[in-house]
Coordinates of C-alpha atoms in Angstrom, one line a residue:
Chain A
X6 CA 117.4 181.9 193.2
X7 CA 116.1 184.0 190.4
X8 CA 118.1 186.9 189.2
X9 CA 116.1 189.8 187.7
X10 CA 117.6 191.7 184.8
X11 CA 118.2 195.4 185.2
X12 CA 115.6 196.1 182.6
X13 CA 112.8 194.4 184.5
X14 CA 113.7 196.3 187.7
X15 CA 113.7 199.5 185.8
X16 CA 110.2 198.7 184.4
X17 CA 108.9 198.0 187.8
X18 CA 110.2 201.4 189.0
X19 CA 108.5 203.1 186.1
X20 CA 105.2 201.5 186.9
X21 CA 105.5 202.8 190.4
X22 CA 105.9 206.3 189.1
X23 CA 103.0 205.9 186.6
X24 CA 100.8 204.7 189.4
X25 CA 101.4 208.1 191.0
X26 CA 103.2 207.0 194.2
X27 CA 104.0 209.7 196.7
X28 CA 106.2 212.3 195.2
X29 CA 106.3 214.9 198.0
X30 CA 105.4 214.9 201.7
X31 CA 104.5 217.6 204.2
X32 CA 104.0 217.3 208.0
X33 CA 102.8 220.2 210.1
X34 CA 104.7 220.3 213.4
X35 CA 103.4 221.9 216.6
X36 CA 104.7 225.4 217.2
X37 CA 107.3 225.5 220.0
X38 CA 105.4 228.3 221.7
X39 CA 102.1 226.4 221.6
X40 CA 100.4 228.9 219.3
X41 CA 98.1 227.6 216.5
X42 CA 99.4 227.3 213.0
X43 CA 98.7 226.0 209.6
X44 CA 100.1 225.4 206.1
X45 CA 98.1 225.7 202.9
X46 CA 99.1 223.4 200.1
X47 CA 98.3 224.3 196.5
X48 CA 98.8 221.6 193.9
X49 CA 97.5 221.0 190.3
X50 CA 94.6 219.1 191.9
X51 CA 93.5 221.8 194.3
X52 CA 94.1 223.3 197.7
X53 CA 94.3 221.7 201.1
X54 CA 94.9 223.1 204.6
X55 CA 96.9 221.3 207.3
X56 CA 96.1 222.8 210.7
X57 CA 96.5 220.0 213.3
X58 CA 99.8 219.1 214.9
X59 CA 101.5 216.2 213.1
X60 CA 98.9 216.3 210.3
X61 CA 100.7 215.0 207.2
X62 CA 100.0 214.9 203.5
X63 CA 101.5 212.9 200.6
X64 CA 101.3 214.5 197.2
X65 CA 101.4 212.4 194.0
X66 CA 103.2 213.7 190.9
X67 CA 99.7 214.6 189.5
X68 CA 99.1 216.8 192.6
X69 CA 96.7 214.5 194.4
X70 CA 96.9 215.0 198.1
X71 CA 96.4 212.2 200.6
X72 CA 96.1 213.1 204.2
X73 CA 97.7 211.0 207.0
X74 CA 98.1 211.5 210.8
X75 CA 101.7 211.3 211.8
X76 CA 103.2 211.3 215.3
X77 CA 106.2 212.8 217.1
X78 CA 107.9 209.3 216.8
X79 CA 107.2 208.9 213.1
X80 CA 108.5 212.4 212.3
X81 CA 111.6 211.7 214.5
X82 CA 112.3 208.4 212.6
X83 CA 112.0 209.9 209.1
X84 CA 113.2 213.5 209.7
X85 CA 115.4 213.2 212.8
X86 CA 118.6 214.1 211.0
X87 CA 117.0 217.0 209.3
X88 CA 115.5 218.4 212.5
X89 CA 118.8 217.9 214.4
X90 CA 120.5 220.4 212.0
X91 CA 118.0 223.1 212.9
X92 CA 119.8 226.3 214.1
X93 CA 119.2 227.5 217.7
X94 CA 116.1 229.8 217.8
X95 CA 116.6 233.5 217.8
X96 CA 116.3 235.2 221.2
X97 CA 115.6 238.7 222.5
X98 CA 116.8 240.4 225.7
X99 CA 116.0 243.7 227.3
X100 CA 118.4 245.6 229.6
X101 CA 117.0 248.7 231.5
X102 CA 118.8 251.9 232.5
X103 CA 118.5 254.6 235.2
X104 CA 117.1 258.0 234.3
X105 CA 119.2 260.2 232.0
X106 CA 122.4 258.2 232.2
X107 CA 124.3 255.2 231.2
X108 CA 123.8 253.0 234.3
X109 CA 122.3 249.6 234.1
X110 CA 119.7 248.7 236.7
X111 CA 120.7 246.0 239.2
X112 CA 117.9 243.7 238.0
X113 CA 119.2 243.8 234.4
X114 CA 122.8 243.2 235.4
X115 CA 121.9 239.6 236.4
X116 CA 120.1 239.0 233.1
X117 CA 123.2 240.0 231.2
X118 CA 125.2 237.0 232.5
X119 CA 122.5 234.7 231.2
X120 CA 122.5 236.4 227.8
X121 CA 126.3 236.1 227.5
X122 CA 126.1 232.4 228.2
X123 CA 123.4 232.0 225.5
X124 CA 125.5 233.9 222.9
X125 CA 128.6 231.8 223.6
X126 CA 126.5 228.6 223.1
X127 CA 125.7 229.6 219.5
X128 CA 127.6 228.9 216.4
X129 CA 128.3 231.9 214.2
X130 CA 126.0 234.2 216.3
X131 CA 124.8 237.5 214.9
X132 CA 123.9 240.1 217.5
X133 CA 122.1 243.4 217.1
X134 CA 122.1 245.9 220.0
X135 CA 119.6 248.8 219.8
X136 CA 119.6 251.6 222.4
X137 CA 116.4 253.5 223.4
X138 CA 115.6 256.4 225.8
X139 CA 112.5 257.9 227.4
X140 CA 111.3 261.4 226.3
X141 CA 113.1 263.4 229.1
X142 CA 115.6 265.7 227.3
X143 CA 115.9 266.8 223.7
X144 CA 115.5 264.5 220.7
X145 CA 119.2 265.1 219.8
X146 CA 120.4 264.4 223.3
X147 CA 118.4 261.2 223.4
X148 CA 119.8 260.1 220.0
X149 CA 123.3 260.5 221.5
X150 CA 122.3 258.8 224.8
X151 CA 120.6 255.8 223.1
X152 CA 123.7 255.2 221.0
X153 CA 125.9 255.5 224.2
X154 CA 123.7 252.9 225.9
X155 CA 124.0 250.6 222.9
X156 CA 127.8 251.1 222.8
X157 CA 128.1 250.4 226.5
X158 CA 126.2 247.1 226.0
X159 CA 128.4 246.2 223.0
X160 CA 131.6 246.9 225.0
X161 CA 130.3 244.7 227.9
X162 CA 129.6 241.9 225.4
X163 CA 133.1 242.3 223.9
X164 CA 134.6 242.3 227.4
X165 CA 132.6 239.1 228.0
X166 CA 134.4 237.4 225.1
X167 CA 131.9 238.0 222.2
X168 CA 133.9 239.0 219.0
X169 CA 133.2 242.6 218.0
X170 CA 132.6 241.7 214.3
X171 CA 129.4 239.7 215.4
X172 CA 127.8 242.8 217.1
X173 CA 126.0 245.6 215.4
X174 CA 125.1 248.5 217.7
X175 CA 122.8 251.4 217.0
X176 CA 120.6 254.0 218.8
X177 CA 116.9 254.8 218.1
X178 CA 116.7 257.7 220.5
X179 CA 113.2 258.3 221.9
X180 CA 111.4 257.3 218.7
X181 CA 110.5 253.7 219.6
X182 CA 109.0 253.7 223.1
X183 CA 107.7 250.5 224.6
X184 CA 105.2 252.7 226.5
X185 CA 103.9 255.8 224.8
X186 CA 104.2 259.0 226.9
X187 CA 103.9 262.8 226.5
X188 CA 107.2 264.6 226.0
X189 CA 109.5 265.1 229.1
X190 CA 107.8 262.2 230.9
X191 CA 110.2 259.8 232.6
X192 CA 109.4 256.2 231.8
X193 CA 111.7 253.4 233.1
X194 CA 110.3 250.9 230.5
X195 CA 111.6 253.0 227.7
X196 CA 115.1 253.5 229.0
X197 CA 116.4 250.3 227.6
X198 CA 118.7 248.4 225.2
X199 CA 117.2 245.7 223.1
X200 CA 119.5 242.8 222.2
X201 CA 118.6 240.3 219.5
X202 CA 120.7 237.3 218.9
X203 CA 120.3 234.7 216.1
Chain B
X26 CA 135.5 243.7 170.3
X27 CA 135.7 240.4 172.3
X28 CA 136.7 242.5 175.3
X29 CA 133.4 244.4 175.2
X30 CA 131.6 241.1 174.8
X31 CA 133.3 239.7 177.8
X32 CA 132.5 242.8 179.9
X33 CA 128.9 242.7 178.8
X34 CA 128.8 239.0 179.7
X35 CA 130.3 239.7 183.1
X36 CA 127.8 242.5 183.7
X37 CA 124.8 240.3 182.7
X38 CA 125.9 237.3 184.8
X39 CA 126.6 239.7 187.7
X40 CA 123.1 241.1 187.5
X41 CA 121.6 237.6 187.4
X42 CA 123.7 236.0 190.1
X43 CA 124.8 238.7 192.5
X44 CA 122.4 238.1 195.4
X45 CA 121.5 240.1 198.5
X46 CA 122.5 238.6 201.8
X47 CA 119.8 236.2 203.0
X48 CA 121.3 234.4 205.9
X49 CA 124.1 232.4 207.5
X50 CA 125.1 228.8 207.8
X51 CA 124.8 227.9 211.5
X52 CA 125.1 224.2 211.6
X53 CA 126.9 221.6 209.4
X54 CA 127.3 217.9 209.7
X55 CA 129.1 216.1 206.9
X56 CA 129.5 218.0 203.6
X57 CA 127.5 220.7 201.9
X58 CA 128.0 223.0 198.9
X59 CA 126.8 226.4 198.0
X60 CA 126.4 227.0 194.2
X61 CA 126.4 230.6 193.2
X62 CA 126.2 231.1 189.5
X63 CA 129.4 229.5 188.1
X64 CA 131.0 229.3 191.5
X65 CA 130.9 226.4 193.9
X66 CA 132.1 226.6 197.5
X67 CA 131.9 224.5 200.6
X68 CA 129.0 225.5 202.9
X69 CA 131.0 226.0 206.1
X70 CA 129.6 227.3 209.4
X71 CA 129.5 231.1 209.2
X72 CA 129.2 231.2 205.4
X73 CA 126.8 233.7 204.0
X74 CA 123.8 232.4 201.9
X75 CA 122.7 234.8 199.2
X76 CA 119.6 235.2 197.1
X77 CA 119.7 232.8 194.1
X78 CA 122.1 230.4 195.9
X79 CA 121.6 226.7 195.5
X80 CA 122.5 224.8 198.6
X81 CA 123.2 221.0 198.4
X82 CA 123.9 218.5 201.2
X83 CA 125.9 215.3 200.6
X84 CA 124.9 211.8 201.6
X85 CA 124.5 211.4 205.4
X86 CA 125.0 215.2 205.7
X87 CA 122.8 218.0 207.1
X88 CA 122.9 221.7 207.3
X89 CA 121.1 224.5 209.2
X90 CA 120.7 228.1 208.0
X91 CA 119.2 231.1 209.9
X92 CA 117.8 233.7 207.5
X93 CA 118.0 237.3 208.5
X94 CA 114.4 237.5 209.5
X95 CA 114.9 234.6 211.9
X96 CA 113.5 231.9 209.7
X97 CA 115.3 228.6 210.4
X98 CA 115.9 226.2 207.5
X99 CA 117.5 222.8 207.9
X100 CA 118.2 220.4 205.1
X101 CA 118.6 216.6 205.6
X102 CA 120.9 214.2 203.6
X103 CA 121.0 214.4 199.8
X104 CA 119.0 217.6 199.6
X105 CA 118.9 220.6 197.2
X106 CA 117.3 223.9 198.0
X107 CA 117.2 227.2 196.3
X108 CA 116.7 230.6 197.8
X109 CA 114.6 232.1 195.0
X110 CA 113.8 235.3 196.8
X111 CA 114.6 237.0 200.2
X112 CA 113.7 240.6 200.9
X113 CA 113.6 241.7 204.6
X114 CA 113.2 245.3 205.9
X115 CA 114.7 245.0 209.4
X116 CA 112.8 248.0 210.7
X117 CA 109.3 247.3 209.4
X118 CA 109.9 243.5 209.4
X119 CA 108.2 243.2 206.1
X120 CA 109.4 241.6 202.8
X121 CA 109.3 238.4 200.8
X122 CA 110.6 234.8 201.0
X123 CA 110.5 232.2 198.3
X124 CA 112.4 228.9 198.8
X125 CA 112.3 225.7 196.6
X126 CA 113.1 222.2 197.8
X127 CA 114.2 220.4 194.7
X128 CA 115.3 217.2 196.4
X129 CA 115.5 215.7 199.8
X130 CA 114.1 217.0 203.1
X131 CA 113.7 220.5 204.6
X132 CA 112.5 221.5 208.1
X133 CA 111.3 225.0 208.6
X134 CA 110.6 227.3 211.6
X135 CA 109.1 230.4 210.1
X136 CA 110.4 233.8 211.2
X137 CA 109.3 237.5 211.2
X138 CA 108.3 237.5 207.6
X139 CA 105.7 234.9 208.1
X140 CA 104.2 237.1 210.9
X141 CA 104.2 240.4 209.1
X142 CA 103.9 239.3 205.4
X143 CA 102.4 235.8 205.5
X144 CA 101.2 235.9 201.9
X145 CA 104.7 236.7 200.7
X146 CA 106.2 233.6 202.2
X147 CA 106.2 230.6 199.9
X148 CA 107.9 227.2 199.9
X149 CA 107.9 225.1 196.7
X150 CA 108.3 221.4 195.9
X151 CA 108.0 220.0 192.4
X152 CA 104.2 219.4 193.0
X153 CA 103.2 221.9 195.7
X154 CA 103.2 225.6 196.6
X155 CA 103.1 225.8 200.4
X156 CA 101.9 228.9 202.2
X157 CA 102.6 229.4 205.9
X158 CA 100.5 230.7 208.8
X159 CA 103.1 231.1 211.6
X160 CA 104.4 227.7 211.3
X161 CA 106.8 224.8 211.8
X162 CA 106.8 221.9 209.4
X163 CA 108.9 219.4 207.4
X164 CA 108.9 219.0 203.6
X165 CA 110.1 216.2 201.5
X166 CA 110.4 215.5 197.8
X167 CA 111.7 212.7 195.6
X168 CA 112.8 215.3 193.1
X169 CA 111.6 216.5 189.7

């Protein structure tokens, strides 16, 4: 058995570097929502677009890009541990209210349970609660009502076991309608609290 | 005199290193470190990641960060990444994101910034500037 000296091994590694072996790699993954996507790579040697799912590129230290088609399996093999550390995706929920008051519609009450379950499944969750109103009533009264709706939602979450420190509640009044209307028009879609969790 | 020098030094280093809040560590497996100027701290779940922070994962370790615009970053074993820039207006959803992968692997799911300000979202490796168009991808580098 031949024993190579450290110096020879070091030289071989150097040769590998000089030959411009792959320095960096990129693989485009399919978007979870199925929408089209792309990345644009700019290197010393030029520009290249990856726009097919699992399209990969190896980039040499001189910036030369070599394309390669990867698969779900090859990505899992090489990057499984990296992908497993990905945080849970942010989610949005909408809770609707009756006209002019602080009462949650029966349809929305059921959705709240699902939302609480999602929140509890997350590590270090950050939650924003934003109240909205329709345009019935004065701007000032709607600012107050939207904040009340947000605070009600926050209190329900706290009662459901979500720590208060993780929740940020605010009111936007009638300024951010989902459906645009004339003033003093009742619009159920706008009487809502938007909850974002990440 | 040295007191003034010390104060000036503290002010300067404060200006350089004091970063805005960029995100939160959500997942950790093994060990990871956040380097903030002269400080080093363990990257525990719930730790804030600030602009200019360097985040390093140990051997056989991995870490997930959610940035405040909803961008998901996850680093594999033996990785080093730097949050060069993060600016996010939570009302307009506009801003800037610039992240370097110095070593190892990084998986990305882009967030609101890539939708509203795609040209202001950049990922860097030693050889490549990567621009995103509403995207999920993995990046790897052997280092500099």
